[in-house]
Each structure stands twice: as C-alpha cells, then as structure tokens.
CSV table of C-alpha atoms in Angstrom, one decimal:
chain,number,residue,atom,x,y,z
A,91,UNK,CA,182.9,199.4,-47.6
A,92,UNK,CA,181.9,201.0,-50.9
A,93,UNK,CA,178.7,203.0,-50.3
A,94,UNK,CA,177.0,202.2,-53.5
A,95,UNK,CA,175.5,198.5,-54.1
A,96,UNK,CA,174.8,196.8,-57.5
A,97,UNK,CA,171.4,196.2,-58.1
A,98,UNK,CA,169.7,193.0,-59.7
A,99,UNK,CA,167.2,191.1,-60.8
A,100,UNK,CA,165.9,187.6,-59.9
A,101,UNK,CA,168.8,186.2,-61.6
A,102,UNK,CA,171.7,188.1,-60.5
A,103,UNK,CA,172.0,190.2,-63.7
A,104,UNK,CA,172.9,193.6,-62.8
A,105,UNK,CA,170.4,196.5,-63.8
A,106,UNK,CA,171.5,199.5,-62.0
A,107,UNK,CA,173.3,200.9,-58.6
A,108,UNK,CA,172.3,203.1,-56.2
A,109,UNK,CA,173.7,204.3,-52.4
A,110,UNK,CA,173.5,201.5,-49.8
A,111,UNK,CA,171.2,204.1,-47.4
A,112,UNK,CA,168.8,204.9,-50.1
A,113,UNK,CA,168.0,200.9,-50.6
A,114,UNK,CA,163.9,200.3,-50.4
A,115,UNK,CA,162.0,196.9,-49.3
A,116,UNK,CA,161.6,196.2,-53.2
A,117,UNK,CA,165.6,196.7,-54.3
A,118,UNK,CA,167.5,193.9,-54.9
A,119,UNK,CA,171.2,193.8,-54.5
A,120,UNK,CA,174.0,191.4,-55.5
A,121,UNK,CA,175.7,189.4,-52.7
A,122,UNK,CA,177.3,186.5,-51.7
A,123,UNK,CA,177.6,183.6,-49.3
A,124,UNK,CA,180.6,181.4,-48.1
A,125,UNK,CA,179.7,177.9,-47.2
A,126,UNK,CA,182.6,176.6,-45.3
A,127,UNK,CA,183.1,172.8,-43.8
A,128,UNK,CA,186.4,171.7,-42.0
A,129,UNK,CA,188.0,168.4,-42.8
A,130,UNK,CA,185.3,166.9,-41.2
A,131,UNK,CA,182.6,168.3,-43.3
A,132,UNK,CA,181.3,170.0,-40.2
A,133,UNK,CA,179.6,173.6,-41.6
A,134,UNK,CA,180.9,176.8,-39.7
A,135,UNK,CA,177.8,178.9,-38.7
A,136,UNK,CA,178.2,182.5,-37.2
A,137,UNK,CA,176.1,184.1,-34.9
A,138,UNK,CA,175.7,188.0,-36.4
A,139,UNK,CA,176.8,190.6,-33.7
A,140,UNK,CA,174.1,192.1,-31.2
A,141,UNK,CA,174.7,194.9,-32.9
A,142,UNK,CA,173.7,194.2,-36.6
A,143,UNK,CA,171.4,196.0,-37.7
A,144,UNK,CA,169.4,193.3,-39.8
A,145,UNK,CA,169.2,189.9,-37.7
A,146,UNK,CA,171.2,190.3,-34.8
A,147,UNK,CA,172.1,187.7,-32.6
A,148,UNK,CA,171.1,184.7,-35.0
A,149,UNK,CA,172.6,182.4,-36.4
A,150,UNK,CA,173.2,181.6,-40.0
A,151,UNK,CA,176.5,180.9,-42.8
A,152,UNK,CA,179.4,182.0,-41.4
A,153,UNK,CA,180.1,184.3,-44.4
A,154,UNK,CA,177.4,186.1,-46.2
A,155,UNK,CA,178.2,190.2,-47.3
A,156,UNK,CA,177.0,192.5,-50.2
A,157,UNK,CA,179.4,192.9,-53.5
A,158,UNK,CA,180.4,196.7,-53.9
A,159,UNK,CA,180.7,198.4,-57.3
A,160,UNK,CA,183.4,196.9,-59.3
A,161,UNK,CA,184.0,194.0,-57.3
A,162,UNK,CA,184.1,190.6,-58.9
A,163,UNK,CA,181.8,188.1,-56.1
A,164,UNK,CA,184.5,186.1,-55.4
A,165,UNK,CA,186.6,188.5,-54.3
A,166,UNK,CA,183.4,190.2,-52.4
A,167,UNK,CA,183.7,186.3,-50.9
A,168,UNK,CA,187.1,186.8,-49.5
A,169,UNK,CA,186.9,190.2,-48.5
A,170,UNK,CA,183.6,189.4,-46.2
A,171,UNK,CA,185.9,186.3,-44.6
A,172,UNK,CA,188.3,188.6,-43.7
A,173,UNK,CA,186.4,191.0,-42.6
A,174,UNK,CA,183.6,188.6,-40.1
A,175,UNK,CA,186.5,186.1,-39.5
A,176,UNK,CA,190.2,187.0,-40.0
A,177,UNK,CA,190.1,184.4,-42.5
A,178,UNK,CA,192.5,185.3,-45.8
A,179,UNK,CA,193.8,183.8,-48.7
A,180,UNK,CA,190.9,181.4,-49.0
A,181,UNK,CA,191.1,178.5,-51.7
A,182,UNK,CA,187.6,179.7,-53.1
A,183,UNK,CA,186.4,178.2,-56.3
A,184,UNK,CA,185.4,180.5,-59.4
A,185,UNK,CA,182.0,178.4,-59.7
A,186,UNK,CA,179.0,179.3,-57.4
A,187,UNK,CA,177.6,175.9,-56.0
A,188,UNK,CA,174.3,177.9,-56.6
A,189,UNK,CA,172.4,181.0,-55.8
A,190,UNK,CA,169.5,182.2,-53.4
A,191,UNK,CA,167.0,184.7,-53.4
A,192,UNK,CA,165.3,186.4,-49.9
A,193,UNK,CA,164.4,189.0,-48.5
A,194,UNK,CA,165.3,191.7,-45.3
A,195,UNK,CA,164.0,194.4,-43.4
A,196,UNK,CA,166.4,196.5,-45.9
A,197,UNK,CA,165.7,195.0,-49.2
A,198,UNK,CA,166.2,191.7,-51.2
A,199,UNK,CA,169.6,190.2,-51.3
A,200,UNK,CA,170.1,188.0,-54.3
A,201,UNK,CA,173.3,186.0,-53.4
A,202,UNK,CA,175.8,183.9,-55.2
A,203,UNK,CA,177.0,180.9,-52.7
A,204,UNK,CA,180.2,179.4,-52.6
A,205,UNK,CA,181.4,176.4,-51.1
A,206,UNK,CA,184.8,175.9,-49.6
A,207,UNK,CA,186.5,172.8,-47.5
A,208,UNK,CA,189.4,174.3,-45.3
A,209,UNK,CA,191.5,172.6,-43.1
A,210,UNK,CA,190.7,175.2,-40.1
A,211,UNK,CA,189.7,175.1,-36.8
A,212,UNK,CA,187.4,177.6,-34.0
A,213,UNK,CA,190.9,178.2,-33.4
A,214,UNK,CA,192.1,179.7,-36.8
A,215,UNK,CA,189.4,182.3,-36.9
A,216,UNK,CA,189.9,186.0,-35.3
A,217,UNK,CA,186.8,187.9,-34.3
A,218,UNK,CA,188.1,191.0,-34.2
A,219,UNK,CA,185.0,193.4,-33.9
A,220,UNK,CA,182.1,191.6,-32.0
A,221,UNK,CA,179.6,193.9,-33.2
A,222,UNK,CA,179.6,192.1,-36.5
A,223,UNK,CA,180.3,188.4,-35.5
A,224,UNK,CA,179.5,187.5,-32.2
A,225,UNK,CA,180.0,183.7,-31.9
A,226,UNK,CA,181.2,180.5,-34.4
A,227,UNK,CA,181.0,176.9,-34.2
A,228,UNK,CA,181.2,174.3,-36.4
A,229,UNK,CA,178.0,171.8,-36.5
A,230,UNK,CA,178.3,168.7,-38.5
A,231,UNK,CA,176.3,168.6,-41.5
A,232,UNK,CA,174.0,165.5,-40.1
A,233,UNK,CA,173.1,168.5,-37.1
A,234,UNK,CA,172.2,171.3,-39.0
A,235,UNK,CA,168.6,170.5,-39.7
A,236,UNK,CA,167.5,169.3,-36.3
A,237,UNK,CA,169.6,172.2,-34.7
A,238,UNK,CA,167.3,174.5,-37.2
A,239,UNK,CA,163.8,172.9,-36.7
A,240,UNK,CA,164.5,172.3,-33.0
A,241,UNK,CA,165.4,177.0,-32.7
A,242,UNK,CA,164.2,178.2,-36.0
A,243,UNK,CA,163.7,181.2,-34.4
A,244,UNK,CA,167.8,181.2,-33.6
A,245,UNK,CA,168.7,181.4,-37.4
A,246,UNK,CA,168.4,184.5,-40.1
A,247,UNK,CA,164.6,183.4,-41.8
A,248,UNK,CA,166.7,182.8,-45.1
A,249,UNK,CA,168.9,180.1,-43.1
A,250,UNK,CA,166.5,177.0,-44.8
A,251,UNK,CA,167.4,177.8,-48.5
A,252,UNK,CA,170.8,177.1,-47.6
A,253,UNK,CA,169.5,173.3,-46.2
A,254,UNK,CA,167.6,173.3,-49.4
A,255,UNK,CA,170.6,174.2,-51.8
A,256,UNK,CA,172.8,172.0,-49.9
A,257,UNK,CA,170.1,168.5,-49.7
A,258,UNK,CA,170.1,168.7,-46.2
C-alpha cells in the first residue's frame, strides 16, 4: 500500500496528493468500489474486519479500497479484490456503472463503482487476514433493502447510495 493518496474534487478530478496519515475530515480522496453478483444476480457483501479502523464489523460492498498514486482505478479495483478476497484476474469492465460521494471519520472518499458478474461461489473467495474482511455472503438483490432497513445500523452509513445507484 502506497502511502500517498490522490486527492479530488466532487467529481473525481484529481487536484493534489498528500500522505494517507496526514488526511483531514475535509480531504477528499479517489477510490473505488467492486459490485459483484454471482450467476444468480445475488450481490456479495463483506463484513469489514473487527479490526478496521473506520467501520469495523459492518457490513457493506464486498470490495471498496483507496487508488494509490499512479494507479489507474481499475486496477486499484483488482488489487483491493485480491487483497479483501483472494479474488484475481477479475473480468472487470473499463466503464464505471457510476460514482458516489460520502464521508468517514478520516475524510471523504469519492469512489468510482464497478460492477462485475462472476461465476463464483463463498467457496472461491480466500480470507486470508481477518482483520480486514471478517465475513462474506452473498444476498440476492430482491434482499438487500429489507436486510438494510430491517439492521441499518449493521452496514457502513454510505451502504444506501449503493441501493440508490443500483434502483434497488
């Protein structure tokens, strides 16, 4: 992991960099988001390690990561696969189904989403370091709302834009 981030405006245009420690509240850095279904059109959510440091034990995308300096976001997309869920050599499309804004306790993320279908299973995915992943599952699409009104308190605060970009 690259120590310096890219940093953005509202849409995604980069206007600077600076090191990943010395990001404020009002900073806004460039990352991305990996929507993935199965050949179901289930969605693969991830519940984020107990020992993340933003948002830990909820549950949100199964892929979402910051883009380091030089890296082009779709390979920021298949590096953060790898590294929450073993996954390589993803058939990832060079078009962004469409991007979010939100906030964090350590500064505003503006993130470029991707959408992938992938003929995996639970079984496919290796979570080799618990502290950053600590549970998957696939929910069908129909689910996802009610799962989310029924627990919002379960999922990452920014979990609704994704219903919102996705008509769900």
């Amino acid at each position: 992991m690259n120590d310096l981030i890219n940093l953005v405006n509202e849409q995604g245009v980069i206007t600077g960099r600076m090191e990943r420690s010395e990001m404020k509240a009002d900073d806004r850095c460039l990352a991305v988001a990996l929507w993935i279904t199965n050949n179901l059109g289930d969605v693969l959510l991830a519940k984020r390690g107990p020992r993340q440091t933003v948002n830990p034990n909820m549950w949100s995308i199964a892929v979402e990561g910051m883009v380091d300096i030089g890296e082009a976001q779709k390979d920021a997309a298949q590096r953060e696969a790898f590294e929450e869920l073993g996954l390589r050599n993803l058939d990832i499309p060079d078009a962004v189904v469409g991007h979010i804004n939100h906030g964090s306790s350590r500064g505003l993320r503006h993130k470029q989403v991707y959408a992938i279908s992938a003929g995996i299973s639970v079984d496919d995915i290796f979570l080799e370091d618990k502290g950053e992943v600590a549970a998957i599952k696939f929910v069908p699409t129909v689910e996802l709302r009610p799962i989310w009104e029924a627990e919002p308190d379960s999922f990452v605060g920014h979990f609704p834009l994704f219903l919102e970009l996705f008509d769900l």
